[in-house]
């Protein structure tokens, strides 16, 4: 195999890897803060891609119905929580705004904007705006009521959410596959490689997102609060950081990152309502290799996964998935052996 | 009502259903699907609820079973019945390989591992030429009995349900045996189980393989019912469905798996046929409803539905075991003078923190020694060093002249050292008797096969009689058949002591045995320990209650900040200035 | 004239079937230091955790005139009730400064900056190590950090769970000096301790707990001379 093909495969791998990196980081973030292994992250990516593609095609995306529907369900969940903690007008108002008013407004904006041909930038912003609230709403509906349950129960709930989302995806997006137009027709020669404008967009946006997240966690109080919850949940509560606050914020970030990943992927390949699962799983592999703990390790692992996938596809395309998923096993064994034994007597 | 009668009635109904005229074939086929699913769900219920391992990949083992028989009967022309052992061997073999990998994964890494190989295998099934790639294998011959092919759903119904019932009985027998106790003990964590000689990894592997064999059996049946095999039913989606059935039925309830399988299969039928007919758009809501129900179930009824149903059945009164031939006892040579347990310079360091600092002491034969000290002094850590739970950083521990430092809890148990735990580690759902019987695990011999075939009854009777003896010995005879979780904490500690005694130990390590006991209970415990001493059993105990310790022990070792600060008989320790200082605290 | 800040009446806490705390009643007035002492396992920590809202309890708990019954941990913090738990629960991978800043999570930004400066004045050792990772500090420093973090939220009542645990005698002396100093700032303190001598020397009033119940109560100075304490601790009945 000559150097050109090697470079070509590497470049392909890194481009995909960048997307897996964002996915993986979102998974690690959610797990660290809420202990939920968030299998449906892939659905956020797929829905983001589909939403963006539909907007670019001048149509109203089904996401608005998801948003409003989840909003209603989350409001019911908030009402149930209020019944336990004692009713208060302030809590009711806050819930109504976050669950009903904001989704409703976003739906209206989308309805006005769709078909007006406002350009990729506006569609990018609108897609992120539509998908991001889905995170906290899902958290309220499915995970907050069992927040204290074991990681396993949360994982099973995660699987349940995944099943529901795939089904809803079919209902609201239909069975057709969609692909968005490339962000630019730019083609740049870098040595023997031909780098497309789309790839450059992927690298740039991914880097910006990673840096932005890093700044958020290092420099802002809310970011530190999230880190604190991940490090010591009880300690966080003792300084007044509400568990539901951390959960909501973590899920919002994950959904936002998912939406961005989706928009990046949309022009690169045809996305269907159920493509999210496989993409999510690859980000998942990266997160596991990173120990479900470290963001930099996850990002690097993601690049590796992208590269492995690229090479496997070239040499034995049938075995591509088998290779990628089998990768997890030795890593899991290693992680399991080196993880501290939790059951010690105190 | 006797559960056996219930089971017989259930079996009778199932046998008769196909014979009743007018029952639509559709229902029989559905029932057949329920049966096939119930087999897999049963294994999964065992795996998750009893073994504590959640697997998303059970469907892959169905695949092994199905493909094995498909290849054997089509390509090699085997008789389907002959292919059954092959299907089981293939699923079992695959389970051993995957199990060796999977059971070593701890906590949530385990289900993640099952997702990984579940996916990899699904793609593998769809990519091998010998398995027909994406088209699969078709033209599989049906089962036949005396040259009558069982192609009619009514006919196939019987092999399926006979398999389910036999599997259920065998699994129930397995759980109600020595091996079954070991499996159930693992659910609460490895520490207690290993302290009584149970090999956690092997036991988990047994459960894993058992579940895989049930799934393989289901796959074999599936292949000869459907007569076509493709990769579709063996992927992650199916795996999730089976898990759903186990959750609905209630993890840990063998017959709950049948309920779960039935409900979920019925739900699928309703969603796939009824809803689109009503809604009219061909919209597939199956996935959505499944997901919603699963999430709702976890919030509302986490233990599944079976416990609610089981509560409707009258409880079977359980009686204490009949006396049986006694188990062989260890002979303790009370004449020997050399010390039984010796610690020399034992040290445990965690990074910069020295938890145990060069502690040395000995426990003589037929002695009761106490290890005391204020909170955080390193007593429990020292205990863990002796019992092999924690590794020594330096120093050595010897028992009966032989070095035991560095050996694990199971090896230490085999030498005749039994222990209790500071935080009680009993299974609250098992009876007191069963918990104590766990202690006698090493004194029994019955394995998996004899358990399932009920050939272990004599061995079991002796184990249970021994356990009953120990329960009476510690004064809890009246509570023998109650669930251990219903006893007061102090009594639970005494149950732990009975469990330790069931091992027939030479050295007893007790971690805060008197905590939570009332005054007269402490007196009874002290009497028990004195009697044990007279029989030659040595005791090392960690305690806070100075009154209890002073009146009972021969020798006291005092720790503070991980270091031994005093040692001697009770009279000396009682007035030792360093001891008083350590306990009441230095003046600020 | 000091008013009652914390009022516990007939509080009981159960772990499953075990009664860890049985019918405990006590009060803490503003500006005073009350200590609860007792041997290991007496239920002292459980009492504090229940007061903070981390454990379910029966009986009545009122703070600053409000019923605490339905308030979660985070809401009680906002009211001015703060706990430094037995295990400190620091954010061990984050810096000293981050830990302190997070302590002021609920405090308006400008005020938080001011309080941070005050905390650094009180604990100069923390200022020296402001960028150090919390998990790498010594036991005494961690205890100071935990207390500093708790002070960041301007508590009216500070609850300390065994501040001397695992610390060398000299550090214990430092900690108790800081506790005595805190009184001057107007913070009331509820102190749970195994080290009876140090606790009784620092406190105004004291209660002794045994097997979940309060057995002896009175002025700290009186109890310091009382033989019953030694008996209770050493289990010599």
PDB file of N, CA, C and O in Angstrom, chain B residues 6-43:
ATOM      1  N   UNK B   6     -49.579 -26.184  41.575  1.00  0.00           N
ATOM      2  CA  UNK B   6     -49.764 -25.084  40.630  1.00  0.00           C
ATOM      3  C   UNK B   6     -49.020 -25.378  39.342  1.00  0.00           C
ATOM      4  O   UNK B   6     -49.533 -25.198  38.228  1.00  0.00           O
ATOM      5  N   UNK B   7     -47.800 -25.842  39.480  1.00  0.00           N
ATOM      6  CA  UNK B   7     -46.989 -26.152  38.312  1.00  0.00           C
ATOM      7  C   UNK B   7     -47.624 -27.283  37.517  1.00  0.00           C
ATOM      8  O   UNK B   7     -47.708 -27.232  36.288  1.00  0.00           O
ATOM      9  N   UNK B   8     -48.103 -28.300  38.237  1.00  0.00           N
ATOM     10  CA  UNK B   8     -48.744 -29.426  37.543  1.00  0.00           C
ATOM     11  C   UNK B   8     -49.974 -28.955  36.774  1.00  0.00           C
ATOM     12  O   UNK B   8     -50.195 -29.338  35.620  1.00  0.00           O
ATOM     13  N   UNK B   9     -50.741 -28.075  37.416  1.00  0.00           N
ATOM     14  CA  UNK B   9     -51.925 -27.538  36.763  1.00  0.00           C
ATOM     15  C   UNK B   9     -51.568 -26.758  35.513  1.00  0.00           C
ATOM     16  O   UNK B   9     -52.175 -26.904  34.444  1.00  0.00           O
ATOM     17  N   UNK B  10     -50.555 -25.925  35.649  1.00  0.00           N
ATOM     18  CA  UNK B  10     -50.066 -25.115  34.529  1.00  0.00           C
ATOM     19  C   UNK B  10     -49.640 -26.022  33.382  1.00  0.00           C
ATOM     20  O   UNK B  10     -49.993 -25.813  32.216  1.00  0.00           O
ATOM     21  N   UNK B  11     -48.880 -27.058  33.713  1.00  0.00           N
ATOM     22  CA  UNK B  11     -48.424 -28.001  32.692  1.00  0.00           C
ATOM     23  C   UNK B  11     -49.618 -28.648  32.005  1.00  0.00           C
ATOM     24  O   UNK B  11     -49.645 -28.767  30.778  1.00  0.00           O
ATOM     25  N   UNK B  12     -50.596 -29.059  32.816  1.00  0.00           N
ATOM     26  CA  UNK B  12     -51.772 -29.727  32.238  1.00  0.00           C
ATOM     27  C   UNK B  12     -52.466 -28.806  31.246  1.00  0.00           C
ATOM     28  O   UNK B  12     -52.816 -29.223  30.132  1.00  0.00           O
ATOM     29  N   UNK B  13     -52.671 -27.548  31.648  1.00  0.00           N
ATOM     30  CA  UNK B  13     -53.344 -26.606  30.741  1.00  0.00           C
ATOM     31  C   UNK B  13     -52.586 -26.494  29.437  1.00  0.00           C
ATOM     32  O   UNK B  13     -53.155 -26.543  28.342  1.00  0.00           O
ATOM     33  N   UNK B  14     -51.259 -26.335  29.552  1.00  0.00           N
ATOM     34  CA  UNK B  14     -50.456 -26.175  28.348  1.00  0.00           C
ATOM     35  C   UNK B  14     -50.534 -27.401  27.440  1.00  0.00           C
ATOM     36  O   UNK B  14     -50.560 -27.294  26.217  1.00  0.00           O
ATOM     37  N   UNK B  15     -50.515 -28.572  28.069  1.00  0.00           N
ATOM     38  CA  UNK B  15     -50.562 -29.798  27.264  1.00  0.00           C
ATOM     39  C   UNK B  15     -51.900 -29.894  26.526  1.00  0.00           C
ATOM     40  O   UNK B  15     -51.961 -30.323  25.387  1.00  0.00           O
ATOM     41  N   UNK B  16     -52.959 -29.452  27.199  1.00  0.00           N
ATOM     42  CA  UNK B  16     -54.297 -29.651  26.640  1.00  0.00           C
ATOM     43  C   UNK B  16     -54.689 -28.626  25.584  1.00  0.00           C
ATOM     44  O   UNK B  16     -55.507 -28.905  24.722  1.00  0.00           O
ATOM     45  N   UNK B  17     -54.118 -27.429  25.683  1.00  0.00           N
ATOM     46  CA  UNK B  17     -54.582 -26.342  24.793  1.00  0.00           C
ATOM     47  C   UNK B  17     -54.672 -26.728  23.320  1.00  0.00           C
ATOM     48  O   UNK B  17     -55.693 -26.499  22.694  1.00  0.00           O
ATOM     49  N   UNK B  18     -53.623 -27.337  22.735  1.00  0.00           N
ATOM     50  CA  UNK B  18     -53.724 -27.630  21.296  1.00  0.00           C
ATOM     51  C   UNK B  18     -54.820 -28.650  20.984  1.00  0.00           C
ATOM     52  O   UNK B  18     -55.283 -28.735  19.852  1.00  0.00           O
ATOM     53  N   UNK B  19     -55.212 -29.411  21.999  1.00  0.00           N
ATOM     54  CA  UNK B  19     -56.199 -30.450  21.739  1.00  0.00           C
ATOM     55  C   UNK B  19     -57.626 -29.914  21.755  1.00  0.00           C
ATOM     56  O   UNK B  19     -58.535 -30.543  21.234  1.00  0.00           O
ATOM     57  N   UNK B  20     -57.798 -28.739  22.365  1.00  0.00           N
ATOM     58  CA  UNK B  20     -59.145 -28.170  22.444  1.00  0.00           C
ATOM     59  C   UNK B  20     -59.575 -27.725  21.050  1.00  0.00           C
ATOM     60  O   UNK B  20     -58.897 -26.932  20.412  1.00  0.00           O
ATOM     61  N   UNK B  21     -60.708 -28.199  20.578  1.00  0.00           N
ATOM     62  CA  UNK B  21     -61.121 -27.808  19.231  1.00  0.00           C
ATOM     63  C   UNK B  21     -61.548 -26.351  19.193  1.00  0.00           C
ATOM     64  O   UNK B  21     -62.067 -25.829  20.173  1.00  0.00           O
ATOM     65  N   UNK B  22     -61.296 -25.696  18.103  1.00  0.00           N
ATOM     66  CA  UNK B  22     -61.781 -24.326  17.953  1.00  0.00           C
ATOM     67  C   UNK B  22     -60.801 -23.268  18.394  1.00  0.00           C
ATOM     68  O   UNK B  22     -61.030 -22.084  18.180  1.00  0.00           O
ATOM     69  N   UNK B  23     -59.706 -23.657  19.027  1.00  0.00           N
ATOM     70  CA  UNK B  23     -58.698 -22.648  19.382  1.00  0.00           C
ATOM     71  C   UNK B  23     -57.947 -22.278  18.109  1.00  0.00           C
ATOM     72  O   UNK B  23     -57.374 -23.140  17.449  1.00  0.00           O
ATOM     73  N   UNK B  24     -57.959 -21.000  17.734  1.00  0.00           N
ATOM     74  CA  UNK B  24     -57.346 -20.623  16.458  1.00  0.00           C
ATOM     75  C   UNK B  24     -55.840 -20.911  16.436  1.00  0.00           C
ATOM     76  O   UNK B  24     -55.174 -20.781  17.453  1.00  0.00           O
ATOM     77  N   UNK B  25     -55.347 -21.316  15.270  1.00  0.00           N
ATOM     78  CA  UNK B  25     -53.935 -21.639  15.122  1.00  0.00           C
ATOM     79  C   UNK B  25     -53.076 -20.444  15.510  1.00  0.00           C
ATOM     80  O   UNK B  25     -51.977 -20.584  16.049  1.00  0.00           O
ATOM     81  N   UNK B  26     -53.607 -19.261  15.236  1.00  0.00           N
ATOM     82  CA  UNK B  26     -52.886 -18.031  15.528  1.00  0.00           C
ATOM     83  C   UNK B  26     -52.433 -17.984  16.989  1.00  0.00           C
ATOM     84  O   UNK B  26     -51.283 -17.655  17.300  1.00  0.00           O
ATOM     85  N   UNK B  27     -53.339 -18.356  17.904  1.00  0.00           N
ATOM     86  CA  UNK B  27     -53.011 -18.330  19.324  1.00  0.00           C
ATOM     87  C   UNK B  27     -51.955 -19.375  19.663  1.00  0.00           C
ATOM     88  O   UNK B  27     -51.077 -19.145  20.490  1.00  0.00           O
ATOM     89  N   UNK B  28     -52.051 -20.543  19.024  1.00  0.00           N
ATOM     90  CA  UNK B  28     -51.061 -21.600  19.296  1.00  0.00           C
ATOM     91  C   UNK B  28     -49.678 -21.124  18.865  1.00  0.00           C
ATOM     92  O   UNK B  28     -48.682 -21.336  19.555  1.00  0.00           O
ATOM     93  N   UNK B  29     -49.633 -20.497  17.674  1.00  0.00           N
ATOM     94  CA  UNK B  29     -48.341 -20.003  17.185  1.00  0.00           C
ATOM     95  C   UNK B  29     -47.784 -18.966  18.146  1.00  0.00           C
ATOM     96  O   UNK B  29     -46.600 -18.974  18.476  1.00  0.00           O
ATOM     97  N   UNK B  30     -48.672 -18.083  18.592  1.00  0.00           N
ATOM     98  CA  UNK B  30     -48.252 -17.046  19.531  1.00  0.00           C
ATOM     99  C   UNK B  30     -47.698 -17.672  20.800  1.00  0.00           C
ATOM    100  O   UNK B  30     -46.650 -17.283  21.319  1.00  0.00           O
ATOM    101  N   UNK B  31     -48.402 -18.675  21.276  1.00  0.00           N
ATOM    102  CA  UNK B  31     -47.964 -19.368  22.482  1.00  0.00           C
ATOM    103  C   UNK B  31     -46.598 -19.994  22.263  1.00  0.00           C
ATOM    104  O   UNK B  31     -45.748 -20.024  23.155  1.00  0.00           O
ATOM    105  N   UNK B  32     -46.404 -20.514  21.052  1.00  0.00           N
ATOM    106  CA  UNK B  32     -45.103 -21.089  20.721  1.00  0.00           C
ATOM    107  C   UNK B  32     -44.007 -20.044  20.799  1.00  0.00           C
ATOM    108  O   UNK B  32     -42.916 -20.283  21.344  1.00  0.00           O
ATOM    109  N   UNK B  33     -44.305 -18.856  20.263  1.00  0.00           N
ATOM    110  CA  UNK B  33     -43.306 -17.780  20.333  1.00  0.00           C
ATOM    111  C   UNK B  33     -43.015 -17.401  21.781  1.00  0.00           C
ATOM    112  O   UNK B  33     -41.879 -17.122  22.154  1.00  0.00           O
ATOM    113  N   UNK B  34     -44.081 -17.393  22.586  1.00  0.00           N
ATOM    114  CA  UNK B  34     -43.881 -17.072  24.000  1.00  0.00           C
ATOM    115  C   UNK B  34     -42.939 -18.091  24.635  1.00  0.00           C
ATOM    116  O   UNK B  34     -42.024 -17.748  25.373  1.00  0.00           O
ATOM    117  N   UNK B  35     -43.173 -19.364  24.312  1.00  0.00           N
ATOM    118  CA  UNK B  35     -42.321 -20.413  24.872  1.00  0.00           C
ATOM    119  C   UNK B  35     -40.872 -20.240  24.490  1.00  0.00           C
ATOM    120  O   UNK B  35     -39.963 -20.338  25.329  1.00  0.00           O
ATOM    121  N   UNK B  36     -40.629 -19.980  23.199  1.00  0.00           N
ATOM    122  CA  UNK B  36     -39.247 -19.797  22.749  1.00  0.00           C
ATOM    123  C   UNK B  36     -38.600 -18.629  23.469  1.00  0.00           C
ATOM    124  O   UNK B  36     -37.445 -18.704  23.895  1.00  0.00           O
ATOM    125  N   UNK B  37     -39.360 -17.544  23.610  1.00  0.00           N
ATOM    126  CA  UNK B  37     -38.814 -16.373  24.293  1.00  0.00           C
ATOM    127  C   UNK B  37     -38.614 -16.649  25.775  1.00  0.00           C
ATOM    128  O   UNK B  37     -37.646 -16.182  26.383  1.00  0.00           O
ATOM    129  N   UNK B  38     -39.539 -17.432  26.353  1.00  0.00           N
ATOM    130  CA  UNK B  38     -39.461 -17.703  27.790  1.00  0.00           C
ATOM    131  C   UNK B  38     -38.165 -18.425  28.144  1.00  0.00           C
ATOM    132  O   UNK B  38     -37.571 -18.176  29.197  1.00  0.00           O
ATOM    133  N   UNK B  39     -37.725 -19.308  27.257  1.00  0.00           N
ATOM    134  CA  UNK B  39     -36.465 -20.026  27.524  1.00  0.00           C
ATOM    135  C   UNK B  39     -35.312 -19.041  27.672  1.00  0.00           C
ATOM    136  O   UNK B  39     -34.510 -19.126  28.592  1.00  0.00           O
ATOM    137  N   UNK B  40     -35.234 -18.107  26.729  1.00  0.00           N
ATOM    138  CA  UNK B  40     -34.145 -17.133  26.778  1.00  0.00           C
ATOM    139  C   UNK B  40     -34.314 -16.227  27.994  1.00  0.00           C
ATOM    140  O   UNK B  40     -33.358 -15.947  28.724  1.00  0.00           O
ATOM    141  N   UNK B  41     -35.537 -15.790  28.215  1.00  0.00           N
ATOM    142  CA  UNK B  41     -35.799 -14.877  29.329  1.00  0.00           C
ATOM    143  C   UNK B  41     -35.466 -15.542  30.663  1.00  0.00           C
ATOM    144  O   UNK B  41     -34.972 -14.894  31.586  1.00  0.00           O
ATOM    145  N   UNK B  42     -35.720 -16.844  30.748  1.00  0.00           N
ATOM    146  CA  UNK B  42     -35.424 -17.564  31.982  1.00  0.00           C
ATOM    147  C   UNK B  42     -33.941 -17.492  32.304  1.00  0.00           C
ATOM    148  O   UNK B  42     -33.537 -17.237  33.438  1.00  0.00           O
ATOM    149  N   UNK B  43     -33.136 -17.735  31.272  1.00  0.00           N
ATOM    150  CA  UNK B  43     -31.698 -17.654  31.485  1.00  0.00           C
ATOM    151  C   UNK B  43     -31.292 -16.251  31.873  1.00  0.00           C
ATOM    152  O   UNK B  43     -30.441 -16.029  32.736  1.00  0.00           O
TER     153      UNK B  43
END
